Amino acid sequence: MVATADTVRQVEDVTGKEYKYGFSTVLEMDMAPKGLNTDIIRFISAKKEEPEWLLEWRLKAYEQWLTMQDPDWAKVGYPPIDYQDLYYYAAPKNMDDGPKSLDEVDPELLRTYEKLGIPLKEQEILAGVVAVDAVFDSVSVATTYKKELHKHGIVFCSISEAVKDYPDLVRRYLGSVVPFADNYFACLNSAVFTDGSFVYIPKGVRCPMELSTYFRINAQNTGQFERTLIIAEEGSYVSYLEGCTAPQRDENQLHAAVVELVAMDDAEIKYSTVQDWYPGDENGKGGIYNFVTKRGVCRGKRSKISWTQVETGSAITWKYPSCILQGDDSVGEFYSVAITNNAQQADTGTKMIHIGKNTRSTIISKGISAGKADQTYRGLVRIGKRADGARNFTQCDSLLIGDKCGAHTVPYIESKNPTARLEHEATTSKISDDQMFYCQQRGLSAEDAVGLIVNGFCKEVMRELPMEFAVEAQKLIGISLEGSVG
Amino acid sequence: MALIEIKNLHAEVGGKPILKGIDLSIESGEVHAIMGPNGSGKSTLSYVLAGREGYEVTEGSVTFDGADLLEMDADERAVAGIFLAFQYPVELPGVTGMTFLKEAVNARRKAAGEGEIDAMQFLKMVRAKAKALGVTDEMLKRAVNVGFSGGEKKRNEILQMSVLEPKLCVLDETDSGLDIDALKVVSEGVNALRSQGRSMLVITHYQRLLEHIRPDRIHVLAQGKIQKTGGPELAHELEASGYADFAEAAA
């Protein structure tokens, strides 16, 4: 089942209610003018009724950002972005601007939904025909899952709510993993972030359900500068799912999100992403720029952070989910499938920073390039002076489809400790004519054959995905490679 | 009516003519063998029938089960009932034998307008068939042909054939790389699939395979043409005299 469909059903089961169609409230258009300056930041902060310290933090970030330059080291190319030509606050989104019915939606998008087996009602949400809260009875959904989580003392809400309701936690951890001056896009995000998720798992609690952004009402329209903060206290566990397994209509071209994870002693955070934003057309027209900073710190002993990502969308991806392994015996993992087709570009990978003793990390990266797409794995493994007995295993495999695409592997390894053990394996291969013919001779269409072969290639990563995601992610791989052979 | 009727078939690979006028027809339930020296066009014939890209038909026709075979893509031919047991089965890293079989079965069901097969029922069916061929559960869990021995690969081909229940089985040098014990297991598997509704085209260089799989007819292919046709006894003649006569005759 589609993850979102599953969720809808879960919610339906617990609430015992039918979906509510149509609007019950009139959404008010609420927008700041185009451009970026201190007034806009003050406007955002005021709209969100933020405390003084947060406004100051934003303004400091903005000041810093003005002195910074767009990073140019990634192997991606795009025209300069005019930051004064963007809207930094437009919420909630006015549905009147969107398509009125599925008849007005790009038939290509609808065909994809059909292939994924997405129910009609959900197609409407994804295509932007109706708002999420037009389908859900938002109050009952919110209260149902919140009640369940509340029983365990778990907090799961928007970051704006968290600023109001849990100011101490937010103040303590916001920017503690990704400081505002970290990089150009993270700095921009710090100045203008509008929403995102906040998760707090108390000591010793194992979160009883996979937390998905979909659960959070209006998650769809959080805009282009999301900010997510997840804190797992001592001995706790949480699995967080980000994204949807169907491409979403999205008008924002630039997405610059920041995700921060903090794991204390013996805590574990599993963060899974399926990203399939609009990749642009065959010629590279349109599509999302996905410039994201994701980082987790294993602050406690024996803590563990695991990133799993399946990236099939966006015109340009610039993303390096990382782990700082500070606590002794802590563990970092990165499992990634990145697919680029047509004119897509991706420069993605991870950083594993070993600080504590006996810290371990695993990197499995599977890159698939088709059409005239270009893809780079860029990774850093750094072993600090005190990280006695640190270990890393890295495997980077690239698969090429056709002869016009590119795959590049750029691993950086820095070791300052002689007891560290590091392994790096890398392969590059192509789907052979023999493999295609073998599959087709058994009755598979060319498309299905590519899907099967690529899924086989990605297997080690796919099995790390939560069940809820895995089946759709498999289908998605096939769909995103459509037209790449034959 | 013949299940497959090949008329004056000419084909080339990379501009080089390989098949130069093949006439062959196989009735339903019959087993035919094609024997011939290396380079005679045996494997080319199997690829042309299966619809492999790069094997261009320049003349002639092939009618399969009443339909024009040459109009169909490779996957359509497979679904229509043509199965090629490969001389060199291909590795599919990360794709388990079970997944591969299920995809293949579902492709057929999809073409027939049926839903996907029930997973439990399928598992049972495959296991039963696998057992008969000495294919272990462990092999089904491994990636298709990856790290398989020559014998394991060939047994796996016959297992696929048995699960997919084709109308025409084309066995391309299935005996190559097999020791005598493995040859026996594979032959028994093939013989078990002989039935009234199923034809076979067994391609081989050597007579020894035909000791185990007794054909109804034997054709000698040399220089891209069928030079002689006869009963099972023809295999013994060839064993004694070799292919030299045919090579000369054609030249």
XYZ file of C-alpha atoms in Angstrom:
737
model
C 0.000 0.000 0.000
C 0.973 3.565 -0.563
C 2.367 4.981 2.643
C -0.072 7.804 2.638
C -2.988 5.525 1.842
C -1.964 3.381 4.744
C -1.910 6.383 6.949
C -5.301 7.483 5.774
C -6.633 4.039 6.553
C -4.989 3.989 9.969
C -6.518 7.292 10.770
C -9.862 6.178 9.443
C -9.675 3.059 11.550
C -9.032 4.909 14.748
C -11.460 7.696 14.139
C -14.147 5.549 12.571
C -15.079 8.482 10.419
C -15.430 9.114 6.744
C -13.220 11.675 5.114
C -14.715 15.078 5.110
C -14.828 16.552 1.656
C -14.858 20.216 0.853
C -13.776 23.146 2.902
C -15.109 24.095 6.240
C -12.988 27.184 6.623
C -12.088 29.957 4.273
C -8.342 30.232 3.927
C -7.034 33.717 4.168
C -4.355 34.805 1.783
C -1.382 35.858 3.799
C 1.771 36.837 2.014
C 4.819 38.944 2.492
C 6.054 40.854 -0.543
C 8.847 39.422 -2.650
C 12.435 39.822 -1.568
C 14.612 39.395 1.480
C 15.599 41.995 4.061
C 15.421 42.467 7.822
C 11.818 43.709 7.570
C 10.724 40.464 5.962
C 12.466 38.484 8.696
C 10.795 40.594 11.356
C 7.495 40.043 9.583
C 7.953 36.241 9.586
C 8.956 36.244 13.234
C 6.032 38.465 14.209
C 3.561 36.353 12.245
C 4.760 33.375 14.192
C 4.678 35.280 17.472
C 8.209 34.263 18.179
C 10.229 35.182 21.248
C 12.897 37.848 20.990
C 15.834 35.405 21.103
C 14.651 33.634 17.979
C 14.234 36.836 16.045
C 17.731 37.829 17.055
C 19.033 34.466 15.956
C 17.354 34.887 12.576
C 18.767 38.372 12.140
C 22.272 37.222 13.043
C 21.952 34.449 10.503
C 20.801 36.924 7.873
C 23.729 39.220 8.585
C 26.103 36.295 8.241
C 24.384 35.104 5.057
C 24.955 38.474 3.396
C 28.710 37.937 3.741
C 28.605 34.410 2.241
C 28.788 33.063 -1.291
C 26.830 30.324 -3.069
C 28.934 27.172 -2.814
C 30.473 26.332 -6.183
C 32.365 23.147 -5.385
C 29.521 20.747 -6.167
C 29.375 19.223 -9.625
C 26.073 20.850 -10.538
C 25.256 23.752 -12.778
C 22.388 26.238 -12.657
C 21.849 29.911 -13.416
C 22.379 32.289 -10.472
C 19.384 32.441 -8.133
C 17.860 35.869 -7.605
C 17.080 35.752 -3.904
C 15.217 39.032 -4.116
C 12.777 37.499 -6.572
C 11.398 34.911 -4.115
C 8.554 34.934 -1.632
C 9.720 34.074 1.869
C 6.354 33.978 3.508
C 3.122 32.770 1.955
C 0.999 30.733 4.281
C -1.337 29.073 4.249
C -1.267 28.534 0.555
C -4.368 29.691 -1.209
C -5.939 26.725 -2.909
C -7.665 28.978 -5.436
C -4.373 29.353 -7.282
C -4.095 25.643 -7.878
C -5.925 23.407 -10.302
C -9.669 23.144 -9.661
C -9.980 19.494 -10.563
C -7.841 16.611 -11.708
C -8.790 17.511 -15.298
C -6.504 20.511 -14.991
C -3.545 18.504 -13.727
C -0.643 17.419 -15.921
C -1.693 14.040 -17.365
C 1.878 12.750 -16.923
C 1.586 13.249 -13.187
C -1.772 11.470 -13.112
C -0.340 8.556 -15.068
C 2.366 8.183 -12.425
C -0.213 8.180 -9.635
C -2.119 5.503 -11.466
C 0.989 3.349 -11.765
C 1.629 3.713 -8.069
C -1.961 2.717 -7.341
C -2.781 5.873 -5.426
C -6.454 6.351 -4.537
C -8.253 9.190 -6.258
C -8.749 11.200 -3.095
C -5.051 11.146 -2.399
C -4.194 12.050 -5.956
C -6.156 15.216 -5.387
C -4.086 16.161 -2.377
C -0.806 15.405 -4.079
C -1.756 17.311 -7.197
C -2.843 20.241 -5.080
C -6.515 20.100 -6.039
C -7.614 19.966 -2.421
C -5.880 20.810 0.832
C -4.991 18.059 3.253
C -7.399 19.357 5.840
C -10.149 19.300 3.244
C -9.878 15.537 3.220
C -9.039 14.810 6.797
C -11.061 15.839 9.701
C -8.010 17.621 11.003
C -9.131 17.887 14.570
C -9.827 14.207 15.020
C -6.663 13.140 13.230
C -4.556 15.460 15.259
C -6.072 14.465 18.530
C -6.103 10.745 17.804
C -2.440 10.298 17.147
C -1.396 13.011 19.529
C -3.258 11.307 22.345
C -1.457 8.069 21.615
C 1.934 9.779 21.501
C 1.151 11.889 24.530
C 0.620 8.756 26.600
C 4.317 8.068 26.083
C 5.364 11.663 26.646
C 6.362 12.052 23.007
C 6.146 15.458 21.416
C 5.478 15.617 17.687
C 4.393 18.977 16.365
C 5.361 21.736 14.001
C 8.495 23.656 14.882
C 6.401 26.829 15.217
C 4.235 25.178 17.847
C 7.326 23.868 19.573
C 8.777 27.369 19.782
C 5.661 28.368 21.726
C 5.061 25.241 23.770
C 8.600 23.934 24.374
C 10.754 27.055 24.106
C 13.518 25.716 26.348
C 14.035 22.581 24.303
C 14.018 24.467 21.035
C 16.374 27.111 22.341
C 18.785 24.504 23.672
C 18.965 22.432 20.483
C 18.130 24.681 17.541
C 21.338 25.281 15.620
C 23.289 23.011 17.976
C 23.987 20.492 15.209
C 23.866 22.770 12.191
C 24.991 26.248 13.375
C 23.502 29.062 11.339
C 26.882 29.924 9.835
C 27.440 26.320 8.707
C 26.895 26.892 5.012
C 25.189 29.256 2.623
C 21.854 27.450 2.366
C 21.643 26.473 6.032
C 22.322 30.090 6.906
C 19.538 31.284 4.595
C 17.231 28.717 6.147
C 18.085 29.899 9.667
C 17.105 33.435 8.722
C 13.808 32.660 7.028
C 12.584 29.160 7.970
C 8.828 29.093 8.148
C 7.997 25.644 9.383
C 8.976 22.036 9.800
C 8.720 19.283 12.378
C 9.749 18.950 15.969
C 10.098 15.599 17.702
C 11.053 14.881 21.282
C 11.307 11.331 22.601
C 11.748 11.158 26.375
C 14.197 8.934 28.200
C 13.662 5.210 27.739
C 10.694 5.539 25.384
C 10.406 3.526 22.224
C 8.135 5.465 19.882
C 5.220 3.112 19.139
C 4.654 4.240 15.563
C 6.636 5.462 12.597
C 6.401 9.218 12.683
C 5.550 10.593 9.309
C 5.306 14.203 8.244
C 2.059 13.219 6.593
C 0.519 12.810 10.014
C 1.045 16.435 10.643
C -1.741 18.424 9.169
C -0.787 20.918 6.480
C 2.661 19.430 6.250
C 2.320 19.774 2.500
C 2.468 23.501 2.540
C 5.312 24.152 4.901
C 7.056 25.910 2.094
C 10.535 25.937 0.847
C 12.526 26.550 4.017
C 11.718 23.681 6.334
C 13.415 23.187 9.651
C 13.266 19.866 11.436
C 14.611 19.062 14.882
C 14.527 15.607 16.463
C 15.780 14.886 19.961
C 16.036 11.341 21.290
C 16.789 11.196 25.008
C 18.740 8.444 26.721
C 17.703 4.925 25.705
C 14.911 6.054 23.386
C 14.099 5.043 19.812
C 12.298 6.727 16.950
C 11.799 6.036 13.273
C 10.925 9.096 11.261
C 9.654 9.046 7.685
C 9.980 12.053 5.535
C 8.216 12.541 2.267
C 5.655 10.812 0.264
C 6.011 8.087 -2.279
C 4.336 10.008 -5.056
C 5.572 13.100 -6.839
C 4.023 16.252 -5.534
C 3.036 19.311 -7.377
C 5.202 22.062 -6.088
C 5.656 25.599 -7.267
C 8.639 26.555 -5.175
C 11.761 26.079 -7.147
C 14.296 26.508 -4.361
C 14.119 24.255 -1.331
C 16.703 24.850 1.358
C 15.827 22.740 4.364
C 17.742 21.976 7.535
C 17.348 18.821 9.603
C 19.051 18.377 12.971
C 19.080 15.141 14.961
C 20.373 14.648 18.489
C 20.804 11.183 20.031
C 21.770 10.794 23.698
C 23.242 7.690 25.420
C 21.874 4.453 23.934
C 19.336 6.337 21.829
C 18.598 5.479 18.229
C 17.155 7.622 15.452
C 16.250 6.156 12.101
C 15.485 8.804 9.500
C 14.098 7.687 6.150
C 13.446 9.879 3.167
C 11.776 9.233 -0.128
C 12.221 12.346 -2.201
C 10.443 12.605 -5.510
C 9.841 16.226 -6.183
C 9.317 17.432 -9.686
C 12.527 16.740 -11.638
C 11.809 19.057 -14.541
C 11.050 17.956 -18.061
C 13.262 15.959 -20.427
C 15.158 19.069 -21.432
C 15.790 20.229 -17.903
C 13.113 22.894 -17.879
C 11.621 23.468 -14.447
C 12.119 21.217 -11.473
C 13.085 21.696 -7.854
C 16.480 22.733 -6.526
C 16.864 20.621 -3.416
C 19.671 22.147 -1.339
C 19.410 20.487 2.024
C 21.578 20.302 5.118
C 20.920 17.205 7.211
C 23.077 16.321 10.155
C 22.790 14.217 13.258
C 24.953 14.101 16.314
C 25.413 10.905 18.290
C 26.056 12.806 21.454
C 25.679 9.898 23.839
C 27.557 6.663 24.291
C 26.347 3.725 22.177
C 23.897 5.960 20.361
C 23.006 5.385 16.737
C 21.808 7.493 13.835
C 20.806 5.943 10.570
C 19.976 7.865 7.404
C 18.197 6.062 4.587
C 17.336 8.004 1.479
C 15.804 7.226 -1.862
C 16.205 10.258 -4.072
C 14.486 10.133 -7.429
C 13.154 13.658 -7.823
C 14.354 17.261 -8.058
C 16.197 18.888 -10.921
C 19.240 19.445 -8.714
C 20.054 17.678 -5.474
C 22.735 18.967 -3.132
C 22.543 16.904 -0.013
C 24.922 15.215 2.433
C 23.145 13.704 5.457
C 25.887 13.363 8.026
C 26.689 11.888 11.425
C 28.917 13.332 14.098
C 29.951 10.341 16.183
C 30.806 12.044 19.420
C 29.810 9.457 22.038
C 32.069 6.447 22.516
C 30.825 3.310 20.714
C 28.302 5.319 18.732
C 27.202 4.223 15.274
C 26.418 6.156 12.096
C 24.841 4.720 8.974
C 24.065 6.115 5.559
C 22.124 4.141 2.994
C 21.377 5.940 -0.211
C 19.802 5.356 -3.574
C 19.990 8.300 -5.917
C 18.476 8.128 -9.369
C 18.985 10.779 -11.992
C 17.324 10.624 -15.390
C 16.986 13.034 -18.300
C 18.629 16.323 -17.319
C 18.679 15.806 -13.544
C 21.811 16.564 -11.540
C 22.707 15.204 -8.143
C 25.714 15.808 -5.938
C 25.015 13.800 -2.834
C 26.727 11.714 -0.205
C 27.497 11.847 3.477
C 29.968 12.867 6.143
C 30.958 10.574 8.985
C 32.889 12.453 11.634
C 34.433 10.063 14.166
C 35.262 11.754 17.444
C 34.525 9.162 20.169
C 36.358 5.906 20.775
C 35.291 2.726 18.958
C 32.852 4.621 16.797
C 31.631 2.811 13.702
C 30.111 3.968 10.460
C 28.734 2.336 7.353
C 28.123 4.026 4.022
C 26.288 2.259 1.238
C 25.628 4.473 -1.746
C 23.935 3.348 -4.938
C 23.829 5.855 -7.749
C 21.893 5.271 -10.938
C 22.277 7.602 -13.848
C 20.254 7.559 -17.061
C 19.440 9.886 -19.939
C 21.933 12.735 -19.948
C 21.940 13.056 -16.188
C 25.014 13.689 -14.116
C 25.566 12.330 -10.666
C 28.298 12.601 -8.066
C 28.837 10.750 -4.832
C 30.742 13.030 -2.488
C 31.618 11.685 0.923
C 33.880 12.466 3.822
C 35.104 10.051 6.466
C 37.101 11.828 9.139
C 38.740 10.062 12.057
C 39.731 12.384 14.869
C 42.835 12.062 17.053
C 40.996 10.561 20.007
C 38.821 8.158 18.005
C 40.760 5.019 18.950
C 39.472 1.886 17.260
C 37.192 3.770 14.871
C 35.948 1.841 11.868
C 34.342 2.759 8.595
C 33.101 0.720 5.702
C 32.177 2.522 2.513
C 30.689 1.053 -0.618
C 29.865 3.261 -3.583
C 28.327 1.637 -6.606
C 27.279 3.414 -9.755
C 25.050 2.067 -12.475
C 24.874 3.724 -15.858
C 21.989 3.377 -18.280
C 22.758 4.537 -21.806
C 25.888 6.333 -22.949
C 25.104 9.989 -22.355
C 24.981 10.043 -18.558
C 27.741 10.428 -16.008
C 28.672 9.034 -12.597
C 31.451 10.348 -10.399
C 32.749 9.258 -7.031
C 34.605 11.720 -4.833
C 35.478 10.168 -1.483
C 37.495 12.173 1.034
C 39.196 10.199 3.791
C 41.069 11.882 6.640
C 42.477 9.829 9.467
C 44.387 11.260 12.403
C 44.382 8.080 14.432
C 46.627 5.129 13.540
C 44.260 2.557 15.089
C 41.424 3.413 12.692
C 40.308 0.862 10.142
C 38.818 2.135 6.923
C 37.528 0.261 3.944
C 36.364 1.722 0.687
C 34.890 -0.184 -2.211
C 33.595 1.310 -5.409
C 32.203 -0.111 -8.636
C 30.762 1.273 -11.826
C 28.645 -0.888 -14.085
C 26.109 -0.716 -16.868
C 22.899 -2.594 -17.505
C 24.028 -5.003 -20.191
C 22.123 -5.970 -23.324
C 22.434 -9.562 -22.118
C 20.587 -8.736 -18.901
C 17.854 -6.879 -20.755
C 17.352 -9.675 -23.241
C 17.360 -12.317 -20.515
C 14.587 -10.517 -18.627
C 12.575 -9.788 -21.751
C 12.870 -13.393 -22.866
C 11.156 -14.309 -19.607
C 8.282 -11.962 -20.483
C 9.228 -8.695 -18.765
C 8.718 -5.473 -20.689
C 11.807 -3.317 -21.193
C 10.540 -0.948 -18.495
C 9.907 -3.716 -15.988
C 13.279 -5.243 -16.772
C 15.070 -1.988 -15.964
C 13.030 -1.635 -12.772
C 13.926 -5.158 -11.695
C 17.620 -4.842 -12.463
C 17.897 -1.463 -10.762
C 16.000 -2.657 -7.705
C 18.400 -5.590 -7.507
C 21.283 -3.164 -7.688
C 19.810 -1.089 -4.840
C 18.745 -4.003 -2.704
C 21.073 -3.374 0.229
C 19.588 0.080 0.641
C 15.958 -0.777 -0.101
C 15.845 -3.327 2.678
C 16.694 -0.593 5.184
C 13.472 1.248 4.362
C 10.490 0.784 6.650
C 7.974 -1.651 5.147
C 5.474 1.136 4.693
C 7.803 2.800 2.200
C 9.567 -0.114 0.593
C 6.992 -1.341 -1.897
C 6.215 2.093 -3.304
C 9.861 3.044 -3.390
C 10.447 -0.010 -5.561
C 7.737 1.038 -7.988
C 8.998 4.578 -7.928
C 12.425 3.445 -9.093
C 10.865 1.868 -12.156
C 8.758 4.932 -12.881
C 11.587 7.411 -12.504
C 13.611 5.500 -15.077
C 10.849 5.369 -17.655
C 12.024 6.098 -21.143
C 15.654 5.476 -20.206
C 15.967 2.421 -22.463
C 14.721 1.255 -25.810
C -1.378 -27.295 -37.914
C 2.235 -26.868 -36.929
C 2.925 -24.945 -33.718
C 5.759 -23.153 -35.426
C 6.432 -22.825 -39.106
C 9.653 -21.278 -40.343
C 9.818 -20.483 -44.049
C 12.885 -19.421 -46.014
C 14.283 -17.564 -43.014
C 17.247 -15.317 -43.697
C 18.909 -13.329 -40.935
C 22.027 -11.306 -40.419
C 24.041 -9.985 -37.524
C 25.928 -6.740 -37.930
C 25.350 -6.882 -41.681
C 26.775 -10.392 -41.972
C 24.337 -13.019 -43.311
C 24.167 -16.014 -40.951
C 20.881 -17.776 -41.712
C 20.430 -18.345 -45.424
C 17.022 -19.847 -45.945
C 15.793 -22.051 -43.113
C 12.640 -24.122 -43.556
C 11.435 -25.919 -40.496
C 8.109 -26.782 -38.994
C 7.373 -28.390 -35.648
C 4.082 -29.974 -34.742
C 2.607 -29.577 -31.285
C 4.099 -32.161 -28.905
C 7.105 -32.901 -31.100
C 10.739 -32.662 -30.102
C 13.148 -31.610 -32.820
C 16.894 -31.385 -32.549
C 19.207 -29.142 -34.484
C 22.766 -30.327 -34.746
C 25.621 -28.661 -36.505
C 29.199 -27.542 -36.322
C 30.336 -24.395 -34.529
C 29.448 -21.250 -36.434
C 26.689 -22.905 -38.424
C 24.042 -20.491 -37.118
C 22.494 -22.630 -34.365
C 22.555 -19.973 -31.658
C 21.582 -17.296 -34.161
C 18.460 -19.276 -34.972
C 17.525 -19.414 -31.277
C 18.062 -15.655 -30.840
C 16.100 -14.853 -33.993
C 13.178 -16.921 -32.751
C 13.346 -15.238 -29.326
C 13.488 -11.777 -30.919
C 16.839 -10.529 -29.709
C 17.776 -7.057 -30.886
C 20.557 -6.917 -33.434
C 19.464 -10.111 -35.161
C 17.875 -8.789 -38.324
C 15.518 -10.922 -40.359
C 16.028 -10.020 -44.021
C 13.716 -12.522 -45.660
C 11.206 -15.234 -44.877
C 8.479 -15.727 -42.287
C 7.816 -17.394 -38.952
C 4.309 -18.311 -37.877
C 3.884 -19.265 -34.238
C 0.582 -20.549 -32.942
C -1.151 -18.858 -35.865
C 0.470 -15.456 -35.327
C 3.242 -13.623 -37.156
C 6.126 -14.093 -34.743
C 8.425 -11.617 -36.429
C 5.998 -8.779 -35.685
C 6.316 -9.340 -31.932
C 8.843 -7.928 -29.422
C 10.966 -10.289 -27.354
C 8.756 -9.989 -24.270
C 5.587 -10.530 -26.312
C 7.048 -13.694 -27.800
C 7.910 -14.933 -24.321
C 4.397 -14.270 -23.089
C 2.998 -15.965 -26.207
C 4.836 -19.121 -25.150
C 8.385 -19.161 -26.472
C 11.026 -20.023 -23.907
C 14.737 -19.948 -24.561
C 16.972 -21.893 -22.195
C 20.206 -19.925 -22.515
C 23.562 -21.444 -23.299
C 25.095 -18.872 -20.950
C 22.442 -17.821 -18.399
C 22.872 -14.194 -17.358
C 23.603 -12.938 -13.832
C 21.130 -10.537 -12.227
C 22.821 -9.166 -9.068
C 20.431 -8.489 -6.186
C 17.432 -10.104 -7.923
C 16.498 -13.347 -6.167
C 15.394 -16.375 -8.159
C 12.015 -16.234 -6.483
C 11.460 -12.563 -7.344
C 12.520 -13.148 -10.917
C 10.136 -16.065 -11.362
C 7.297 -14.122 -9.814
C 7.876 -11.134 -12.087
C 7.888 -13.458 -15.091
C 4.679 -15.192 -14.046
C 2.978 -11.888 -13.289
C 3.973 -10.505 -16.681
C 2.017 -13.392 -18.227
C -0.936 -12.855 -15.920
C -0.961 -9.156 -16.696
C -1.060 -9.893 -20.428
C -3.986 -12.224 -19.794
C -5.766 -9.516 -17.813
C -5.396 -11.386 -14.521
C -4.269 -10.034 -11.166
C -0.941 -10.837 -9.523
C -0.415 -14.367 -8.317
C -0.979 -15.210 -4.663
C 2.428 -15.181 -2.983
C 1.930 -18.221 -0.758
C 0.426 -20.346 -3.483
C 3.277 -19.385 -5.787
C 5.917 -20.235 -3.211
C 4.447 -23.700 -2.767
C 4.287 -24.355 -6.491
C 7.858 -23.219 -7.136
C 9.242 -25.199 -4.216
C 7.647 -28.395 -5.454
C 9.051 -27.927 -8.943
C 12.441 -26.867 -7.630
C 12.721 -29.960 -5.490
C 12.247 -32.230 -8.475
C 15.171 -30.514 -10.189
C 17.416 -30.441 -7.168
C 17.174 -26.662 -6.886
C 17.419 -25.832 -3.198
C 15.529 -23.115 -1.306
C 18.866 -21.492 -0.711
C 19.435 -21.214 -4.464
C 16.048 -19.549 -4.925
C 16.983 -16.960 -2.323
C 20.262 -16.162 -4.023
C 20.568 -13.645 -6.849
C 19.792 -15.195 -10.239
C 22.847 -17.060 -11.580
C 25.277 -15.087 -9.396
C 27.969 -17.455 -8.183
C 26.112 -20.479 -9.596
C 28.088 -23.410 -10.968
C 27.516 -24.445 -14.575
C 25.184 -27.219 -13.478
C 23.244 -24.942 -11.126
C 22.719 -22.407 -13.896
C 21.312 -25.003 -16.276
C 19.059 -26.543 -13.636
C 17.813 -23.060 -12.875
C 16.960 -22.546 -16.554
C 14.943 -25.755 -16.595
C 13.191 -24.690 -13.392
C 12.145 -21.425 -15.035
C 10.921 -23.401 -18.001
C 8.922 -25.673 -15.768
C 7.303 -22.766 -13.881
C 6.520 -20.700 -16.983
C 5.004 -23.638 -18.898
C 5.864 -22.501 -22.436
C 4.443 -23.914 -25.662
C 7.816 -24.017 -27.371
C 11.052 -24.665 -25.485
C 14.230 -23.751 -27.320
C 17.222 -25.310 -25.567
C 20.445 -23.715 -26.718
C 23.415 -26.021 -26.034
C 21.934 -26.940 -22.691
C 24.506 -29.736 -22.396
C 27.514 -27.445 -22.651
C 29.555 -27.308 -19.479
C 27.683 -30.161 -17.815
C 29.235 -33.295 -16.399
C 27.450 -36.577 -16.939
C 25.499 -36.438 -13.640
C 24.302 -32.891 -14.175
C 23.377 -33.770 -17.739
C 21.194 -36.557 -16.405
C 19.364 -34.296 -13.937
C 18.763 -31.643 -16.580
C 17.606 -34.178 -19.180
C 15.182 -35.754 -16.756
C 13.813 -32.292 -16.023
C 13.324 -31.651 -19.715
C 11.750 -35.050 -20.329
C 9.292 -34.453 -17.504
C 8.101 -31.383 -19.417
C 7.446 -33.247 -22.634
C 3.769 -33.234 -23.306
C 1.206 -33.191 -26.050
C 0.780 -29.448 -25.874
C 4.452 -28.585 -25.806
C 7.076 -28.640 -28.531
C 10.822 -28.493 -28.146
C 13.731 -27.433 -30.260
C 16.941 -28.861 -28.851
C 20.091 -27.263 -30.185
C 23.294 -29.172 -29.634
C 26.694 -29.821 -31.027
C 27.006 -33.317 -29.619
C 25.008 -36.452 -29.890
C 25.279 -37.265 -26.171
C 22.411 -34.970 -25.111
C 20.141 -36.756 -27.562
C 20.830 -40.045 -25.762
C 18.879 -38.546 -22.884
C 16.361 -36.393 -24.711
C 15.186 -38.525 -27.626
C 14.050 -36.271 -30.477
C 11.379 -37.102 -33.034
C 13.339 -35.404 -35.796
C 16.921 -34.289 -36.247
C 18.043 -31.504 -38.573
C 21.608 -30.808 -39.530
C 22.358 -27.115 -39.796
C 25.469 -26.001 -41.611
C 26.401 -22.882 -43.545
C 23.148 -21.248 -42.456
C 20.897 -23.866 -44.024
C 19.330 -27.155 -43.030
C 21.369 -29.708 -44.948
C 19.685 -32.910 -43.902
C 16.707 -34.093 -41.865
C 16.105 -37.520 -40.417
C 15.029 -39.606 -37.435
C 16.967 -40.213 -34.209
C 19.358 -42.513 -36.053
C 20.858 -39.482 -37.803
C 22.608 -38.549 -34.566
C 24.611 -41.757 -34.664
C 25.600 -41.234 -38.253
C 26.907 -37.805 -37.360
C 28.759 -39.168 -34.389
C 30.572 -41.535 -36.743
C 31.181 -39.250 -39.712
C 31.256 -35.771 -38.174
C 30.057 -32.600 -39.883
C 32.783 -32.437 -42.504
C 30.547 -33.691 -45.334
C 28.048 -30.920 -44.805
C 30.625 -28.209 -44.610
C 32.016 -29.367 -47.928
C 28.644 -29.913 -49.520
C 27.664 -26.361 -48.776
C 30.974 -24.900 -49.839
